[in-house]
Amino acid sequence: MFRISDFVLRISALCGFGFVIAYSTVGGMRAVVLTDIIQFCVLAMPYVVRTLLPVGVRGVVIAGVISIVMSSADSFLNGAATCCINDLVKPLRGVPLSQRQELFLAKLINGLVGVLAVIFAVQIPSVLDILFYAYNFWAPIIVVPLGAVLLGFRVSRAGFLAGTAAGVVGALAWNHLLKAPAGISGLVIGVLCNLIAFILANKLRRS
């Protein structure tokens, strides 16, 4: 049976990440060049679809975008329920859950996360603002250890906890206490704090 090596998996993940950055950058620059609505960047995608694509293709693209959003939302809801049950409920409970109990919890968590997502979307009308707000919590915690694993480095528990604490504190302090000086997002500062604490914790643990 064919087995994919760890090296191939790492290269595939890094290439995919690079394609996402390249596609987003080129698409955004094209939208800026073709339009004069830079101050309304959230309208770039609808503007390009409406003005550059023919009527038939336009409908297909819109349907594709909606299907992508629905598929992503479904995956996030399912992932949230799975992670909550396997990483929180089961370890804390100690007693195994029956299939009926696990299914009920999955439905309950899906419903709660869905309601919170709707409230979140209503409170923050811009899609980009929602993404940046979510990434301010996600990136300072996950990016550094995830990158270390993909590159083949060993992630210790001390390094992960130290990086997580430093990333969260750095992002919150930069955004809320210092009010994001020079317009730099706390996401960047949180990732840098995570990286520094992660490296220091791993070096101290080895020594």
PDB file of C-alpha atoms in Angstrom, residues 10-206:
ATOM      1  CA  ARG A  10       5.347  19.043   4.704  1.00  0.00           C
ATOM      2  CA  ILE A  11       6.175  20.210   1.178  1.00  0.00           C
ATOM      3  CA  SER A  12       2.516  19.931   0.138  1.00  0.00           C
ATOM      4  CA  ALA A  13       1.363  21.973   3.143  1.00  0.00           C
ATOM      5  CA  LEU A  14       3.981  24.680   2.560  1.00  0.00           C
ATOM      6  CA  CYS A  15       3.213  24.854  -1.176  1.00  0.00           C
ATOM      7  CA  GLY A  16      -0.499  25.123  -0.472  1.00  0.00           C
ATOM      8  CA  PHE A  17       0.143  27.933   1.997  1.00  0.00           C
ATOM      9  CA  GLY A  18       2.288  29.701  -0.594  1.00  0.00           C
ATOM     10  CA  PHE A  19      -0.371  29.369  -3.300  1.00  0.00           C
ATOM     11  CA  VAL A  20      -2.991  30.871  -0.970  1.00  0.00           C
ATOM     12  CA  ILE A  21      -0.783  33.890  -0.246  1.00  0.00           C
ATOM     13  CA  ALA A  22       0.146  34.344  -3.927  1.00  0.00           C
ATOM     14  CA  TYR A  23      -3.446  34.011  -5.144  1.00  0.00           C
ATOM     15  CA  SER A  24      -4.780  36.413  -2.501  1.00  0.00           C
ATOM     16  CA  THR A  25      -2.048  38.974  -3.186  1.00  0.00           C
ATOM     17  CA  VAL A  26      -2.371  38.885  -6.981  1.00  0.00           C
ATOM     18  CA  GLY A  27      -6.167  38.945  -6.827  1.00  0.00           C
ATOM     19  CA  GLY A  28      -6.183  41.871  -4.433  1.00  0.00           C
ATOM     20  CA  MET A  29      -3.672  43.854  -6.500  1.00  0.00           C
ATOM     21  CA  ARG A  30      -5.696  43.204  -9.657  1.00  0.00           C
ATOM     22  CA  ALA A  31      -8.856  44.428  -7.950  1.00  0.00           C
ATOM     23  CA  VAL A  32      -7.069  47.591  -6.778  1.00  0.00           C
ATOM     24  CA  VAL A  33      -5.715  48.309 -10.273  1.00  0.00           C
ATOM     25  CA  LEU A  34      -9.051  47.746 -11.992  1.00  0.00           C
ATOM     26  CA  THR A  35     -11.176  49.685  -9.539  1.00  0.00           C
ATOM     27  CA  ASP A  36     -11.125  52.987  -7.738  1.00  0.00           C
ATOM     28  CA  ILE A  37     -12.780  51.691  -4.547  1.00  0.00           C
ATOM     29  CA  ILE A  38      -9.655  51.103  -2.488  1.00  0.00           C
ATOM     30  CA  GLN A  39     -11.305  52.739   0.514  1.00  0.00           C
ATOM     31  CA  PHE A  40     -14.063  50.133   0.260  1.00  0.00           C
ATOM     32  CA  CYS A  41     -11.896  47.033  -0.041  1.00  0.00           C
ATOM     33  CA  VAL A  42     -14.717  44.701   1.003  1.00  0.00           C
ATOM     34  CA  LEU A  43     -16.454  45.604  -2.288  1.00  0.00           C
ATOM     35  CA  ALA A  44     -13.502  44.563  -4.483  1.00  0.00           C
ATOM     36  CA  MET A  45     -14.667  40.980  -5.026  1.00  0.00           C
ATOM     37  CA  PRO A  46     -18.314  41.833  -5.879  1.00  0.00           C
ATOM     38  CA  TYR A  47     -17.134  44.652  -8.146  1.00  0.00           C
ATOM     39  CA  VAL A  48     -14.753  42.423 -10.112  1.00  0.00           C
ATOM     40  CA  VAL A  49     -17.381  39.671 -10.470  1.00  0.00           C
ATOM     41  CA  ARG A  50     -20.057  42.123 -11.589  1.00  0.00           C
ATOM     42  CA  THR A  51     -17.984  44.107 -14.084  1.00  0.00           C
ATOM     43  CA  LEU A  52     -15.524  41.626 -15.604  1.00  0.00           C
ATOM     44  CA  LEU A  53     -17.465  38.376 -15.901  1.00  0.00           C
ATOM     45  CA  PRO A  54     -20.228  37.595 -18.414  1.00  0.00           C
ATOM     46  CA  VAL A  55     -23.737  36.928 -17.121  1.00  0.00           C
ATOM     47  CA  GLY A  56     -23.640  33.117 -17.229  1.00  0.00           C
ATOM     48  CA  VAL A  57     -20.197  32.796 -15.691  1.00  0.00           C
ATOM     49  CA  ARG A  58     -21.142  35.412 -13.091  1.00  0.00           C
ATOM     50  CA  GLY A  59     -23.918  33.198 -11.743  1.00  0.00           C
ATOM     51  CA  VAL A  60     -21.617  30.175 -11.591  1.00  0.00           C
ATOM     52  CA  VAL A  61     -18.974  32.167  -9.670  1.00  0.00           C
ATOM     53  CA  ILE A  62     -21.538  33.490  -7.179  1.00  0.00           C
ATOM     54  CA  ALA A  63     -22.917  29.991  -6.627  1.00  0.00           C
ATOM     55  CA  GLY A  64     -19.370  28.716  -6.154  1.00  0.00           C
ATOM     56  CA  VAL A  65     -18.561  31.391  -3.582  1.00  0.00           C
ATOM     57  CA  ILE A  66     -21.761  30.603  -1.638  1.00  0.00           C
ATOM     58  CA  SER A  67     -20.975  26.871  -1.707  1.00  0.00           C
ATOM     59  CA  ILE A  68     -17.453  27.557  -0.423  1.00  0.00           C
ATOM     60  CA  VAL A  69     -18.816  29.627   2.448  1.00  0.00           C
ATOM     61  CA  MET A  70     -21.413  26.976   3.362  1.00  0.00           C
ATOM     62  CA  SER A  71     -18.878  24.155   3.140  1.00  0.00           C
ATOM     63  CA  SER A  72     -16.395  26.034   5.313  1.00  0.00           C
ATOM     64  CA  ALA A  73     -19.088  26.886   7.871  1.00  0.00           C
ATOM     65  CA  ASP A  74     -20.162  23.238   8.044  1.00  0.00           C
ATOM     66  CA  SER A  75     -16.565  22.090   8.529  1.00  0.00           C
ATOM     67  CA  PHE A  76     -15.918  24.661  11.264  1.00  0.00           C
ATOM     68  CA  LEU A  77     -19.088  23.694  13.145  1.00  0.00           C
ATOM     69  CA  ASN A  78     -18.247  20.005  12.941  1.00  0.00           C
ATOM     70  CA  GLY A  79     -14.637  20.665  13.944  1.00  0.00           C
ATOM     71  CA  ALA A  80     -15.686  22.749  16.943  1.00  0.00           C
ATOM     72  CA  ALA A  81     -18.028  20.027  18.172  1.00  0.00           C
ATOM     73  CA  THR A  82     -15.452  17.273  17.651  1.00  0.00           C
ATOM     74  CA  CYS A  83     -12.649  19.168  19.383  1.00  0.00           C
ATOM     75  CA  CYS A  84     -14.857  20.156  22.310  1.00  0.00           C
ATOM     76  CA  ILE A  85     -16.040  16.588  22.896  1.00  0.00           C
ATOM     77  CA  ASN A  86     -12.689  14.836  22.391  1.00  0.00           C
ATOM     78  CA  ASP A  87     -10.398  17.431  23.991  1.00  0.00           C
ATOM     79  CA  LEU A  88     -12.584  18.797  26.804  1.00  0.00           C
ATOM     80  CA  VAL A  89     -15.624  16.711  27.679  1.00  0.00           C
ATOM     81  CA  LYS A  90     -14.103  13.225  27.491  1.00  0.00           C
ATOM     82  CA  PRO A  91     -10.851  13.975  29.382  1.00  0.00           C
ATOM     83  CA  LEU A  92     -12.660  15.927  32.109  1.00  0.00           C
ATOM     84  CA  ARG A  93     -15.533  13.481  32.435  1.00  0.00           C
ATOM     85  CA  GLY A  94     -13.395  10.380  32.798  1.00  0.00           C
ATOM     86  CA  VAL A  95     -16.351   8.084  32.111  1.00  0.00           C
ATOM     87  CA  PRO A  96     -16.823   7.106  28.440  1.00  0.00           C
ATOM     88  CA  LEU A  97     -19.765   8.655  26.631  1.00  0.00           C
ATOM     89  CA  SER A  98     -22.363   6.536  24.912  1.00  0.00           C
ATOM     90  CA  GLN A  99     -23.013   7.113  21.223  1.00  0.00           C
ATOM     91  CA  ARG A 100     -26.370   8.721  22.018  1.00  0.00           C
ATOM     92  CA  GLN A 101     -24.771  11.126  24.530  1.00  0.00           C
ATOM     93  CA  GLU A 102     -21.960  11.989  22.138  1.00  0.00           C
ATOM     94  CA  LEU A 103     -24.427  12.680  19.316  1.00  0.00           C
ATOM     95  CA  PHE A 104     -26.559  14.872  21.595  1.00  0.00           C
ATOM     96  CA  LEU A 105     -23.502  16.872  22.712  1.00  0.00           C
ATOM     97  CA  ALA A 106     -22.371  17.297  19.106  1.00  0.00           C
ATOM     98  CA  LYS A 107     -25.784  18.680  18.128  1.00  0.00           C
ATOM     99  CA  LEU A 108     -25.868  20.965  21.159  1.00  0.00           C
ATOM    100  CA  ILE A 109     -22.389  22.358  20.530  1.00  0.00           C
ATOM    101  CA  ASN A 110     -23.141  22.827  16.819  1.00  0.00           C
ATOM    102  CA  GLY A 111     -26.238  24.829  17.715  1.00  0.00           C
ATOM    103  CA  LEU A 112     -24.455  26.999  20.290  1.00  0.00           C
ATOM    104  CA  VAL A 113     -21.489  27.716  18.027  1.00  0.00           C
ATOM    105  CA  GLY A 114     -23.841  28.520  15.142  1.00  0.00           C
ATOM    106  CA  VAL A 115     -25.843  30.992  17.241  1.00  0.00           C
ATOM    107  CA  LEU A 116     -22.663  32.654  18.524  1.00  0.00           C
ATOM    108  CA  ALA A 117     -21.344  32.879  14.955  1.00  0.00           C
ATOM    109  CA  VAL A 118     -24.528  34.616  13.794  1.00  0.00           C
ATOM    110  CA  ILE A 119     -24.334  37.113  16.679  1.00  0.00           C
ATOM    111  CA  PHE A 120     -20.655  37.700  15.901  1.00  0.00           C
ATOM    112  CA  ALA A 121     -21.395  38.281  12.206  1.00  0.00           C
ATOM    113  CA  VAL A 122     -24.203  40.748  12.985  1.00  0.00           C
ATOM    114  CA  GLN A 123     -22.070  42.735  15.411  1.00  0.00           C
ATOM    115  CA  ILE A 124     -19.113  42.999  12.967  1.00  0.00           C
ATOM    116  CA  PRO A 125     -20.504  43.760   9.485  1.00  0.00           C
ATOM    117  CA  SER A 126     -17.209  43.565   7.543  1.00  0.00           C
ATOM    118  CA  VAL A 127     -16.021  40.103   6.526  1.00  0.00           C
ATOM    119  CA  LEU A 128     -12.389  41.213   6.650  1.00  0.00           C
ATOM    120  CA  ASP A 129     -12.843  42.596  10.160  1.00  0.00           C
ATOM    121  CA  ILE A 130     -14.346  39.280  11.250  1.00  0.00           C
ATOM    122  CA  LEU A 131     -11.372  37.386   9.809  1.00  0.00           C
ATOM    123  CA  PHE A 132      -8.830  39.710  11.428  1.00  0.00           C
ATOM    124  CA  TYR A 133     -10.664  39.533  14.747  1.00  0.00           C
ATOM    125  CA  ALA A 134     -10.726  35.724  14.625  1.00  0.00           C
ATOM    126  CA  TYR A 135      -7.092  35.486  13.543  1.00  0.00           C
ATOM    127  CA  ASN A 136      -6.088  37.721  16.463  1.00  0.00           C
ATOM    128  CA  PHE A 137      -7.093  34.795  18.702  1.00  0.00           C
ATOM    129  CA  TRP A 138      -6.009  31.946  16.426  1.00  0.00           C
ATOM    130  CA  ALA A 139      -2.655  33.019  14.989  1.00  0.00           C
ATOM    131  CA  PRO A 140      -0.794  33.936  18.227  1.00  0.00           C
ATOM    132  CA  ILE A 141      -1.569  30.449  19.560  1.00  0.00           C
ATOM    133  CA  ILE A 142      -1.439  28.067  16.597  1.00  0.00           C
ATOM    134  CA  VAL A 143       0.851  29.453  13.874  1.00  0.00           C
ATOM    135  CA  VAL A 144       4.222  28.898  15.567  1.00  0.00           C
ATOM    136  CA  PRO A 145       3.716  25.319  16.884  1.00  0.00           C
ATOM    137  CA  LEU A 146       1.926  24.322  13.664  1.00  0.00           C
ATOM    138  CA  GLY A 147       4.799  25.637  11.573  1.00  0.00           C
ATOM    139  CA  ALA A 148       7.302  23.854  13.821  1.00  0.00           C
ATOM    140  CA  VAL A 149       5.490  20.534  13.350  1.00  0.00           C
ATOM    141  CA  LEU A 150       5.272  20.964   9.566  1.00  0.00           C
ATOM    142  CA  LEU A 151       8.997  21.725   9.404  1.00  0.00           C
ATOM    143  CA  GLY A 152       9.868  18.650  11.468  1.00  0.00           C
ATOM    144  CA  PHE A 153      10.762  20.268  14.799  1.00  0.00           C
ATOM    145  CA  ARG A 154       9.692  18.686  18.049  1.00  0.00           C
ATOM    146  CA  VAL A 155       7.104  20.677  20.005  1.00  0.00           C
ATOM    147  CA  SER A 156       7.410  20.263  23.761  1.00  0.00           C
ATOM    148  CA  ARG A 157       4.600  20.903  26.188  1.00  0.00           C
ATOM    149  CA  ALA A 158       6.578  23.657  27.922  1.00  0.00           C
ATOM    150  CA  GLY A 159       7.283  25.353  24.592  1.00  0.00           C
ATOM    151  CA  PHE A 160       3.643  25.212  23.536  1.00  0.00           C
ATOM    152  CA  LEU A 161       2.332  26.575  26.861  1.00  0.00           C
ATOM    153  CA  ALA A 162       4.967  29.315  27.035  1.00  0.00           C
ATOM    154  CA  GLY A 163       4.337  30.350  23.442  1.00  0.00           C
ATOM    155  CA  THR A 164       0.581  30.340  23.913  1.00  0.00           C
ATOM    156  CA  ALA A 165       0.737  32.494  27.036  1.00  0.00           C
ATOM    157  CA  ALA A 166       3.208  34.934  25.460  1.00  0.00           C
ATOM    158  CA  GLY A 167       1.209  35.152  22.221  1.00  0.00           C
ATOM    159  CA  VAL A 168      -2.116  35.846  23.928  1.00  0.00           C
ATOM    160  CA  VAL A 169      -0.649  38.390  26.369  1.00  0.00           C
ATOM    161  CA  GLY A 170       1.326  40.115  23.618  1.00  0.00           C
ATOM    162  CA  ALA A 171      -1.657  40.405  21.254  1.00  0.00           C
ATOM    163  CA  LEU A 172      -4.050  41.640  23.953  1.00  0.00           C
ATOM    164  CA  ALA A 173      -1.549  44.133  25.397  1.00  0.00           C
ATOM    165  CA  TRP A 174      -0.653  45.504  21.965  1.00  0.00           C
ATOM    166  CA  ASN A 175      -4.261  45.892  20.791  1.00  0.00           C
ATOM    167  CA  HIS A 176      -5.998  47.013  23.983  1.00  0.00           C
ATOM    168  CA  LEU A 177      -3.362  48.588  26.229  1.00  0.00           C
ATOM    169  CA  LEU A 178      -1.133  50.189  23.614  1.00  0.00           C
ATOM    170  CA  LYS A 179      -3.940  50.681  21.038  1.00  0.00           C
ATOM    171  CA  ALA A 180      -1.979  49.139  18.140  1.00  0.00           C
ATOM    172  CA  PRO A 181       0.833  51.708  17.605  1.00  0.00           C
ATOM    173  CA  ALA A 182       1.790  52.514  13.989  1.00  0.00           C
ATOM    174  CA  GLY A 183      -1.302  50.629  12.827  1.00  0.00           C
ATOM    175  CA  ILE A 184       0.396  47.263  13.359  1.00  0.00           C
ATOM    176  CA  SER A 185      -2.067  44.542  14.305  1.00  0.00           C
ATOM    177  CA  GLY A 186      -1.671  42.643  17.555  1.00  0.00           C
ATOM    178  CA  LEU A 187      -1.758  39.475  15.459  1.00  0.00           C
ATOM    179  CA  VAL A 188       1.797  40.154  14.257  1.00  0.00           C
ATOM    180  CA  ILE A 189       3.060  41.015  17.731  1.00  0.00           C
ATOM    181  CA  GLY A 190       1.359  37.964  19.232  1.00  0.00           C
ATOM    182  CA  VAL A 191       2.980  35.630  16.712  1.00  0.00           C
ATOM    183  CA  LEU A 192       6.409  37.180  17.354  1.00  0.00           C
ATOM    184  CA  CYS A 193       5.962  36.861  21.136  1.00  0.00           C
ATOM    185  CA  ASN A 194       4.881  33.254  20.677  1.00  0.00           C
ATOM    186  CA  LEU A 195       7.936  32.522  18.521  1.00  0.00           C
ATOM    187  CA  ILE A 196      10.376  34.082  21.011  1.00  0.00           C
ATOM    188  CA  ALA A 197       8.845  32.306  24.022  1.00  0.00           C
ATOM    189  CA  PHE A 198       8.628  29.033  22.081  1.00  0.00           C
ATOM    190  CA  ILE A 199      12.333  29.095  21.166  1.00  0.00           C
ATOM    191  CA  LEU A 200      13.467  30.148  24.638  1.00  0.00           C
ATOM    192  CA  ALA A 201      11.343  27.498  26.384  1.00  0.00           C
ATOM    193  CA  ASN A 202      12.661  24.728  24.135  1.00  0.00           C
ATOM    194  CA  LYS A 203      16.290  25.836  24.624  1.00  0.00           C
ATOM    195  CA  LEU A 204      15.905  26.054  28.413  1.00  0.00           C
ATOM    196  CA  ARG A 205      14.293  22.635  28.489  1.00  0.00           C
ATOM    197  CA  ARG A 206      17.170  21.082  26.541  1.00  0.00           C
TER     198      ARG A 206
END
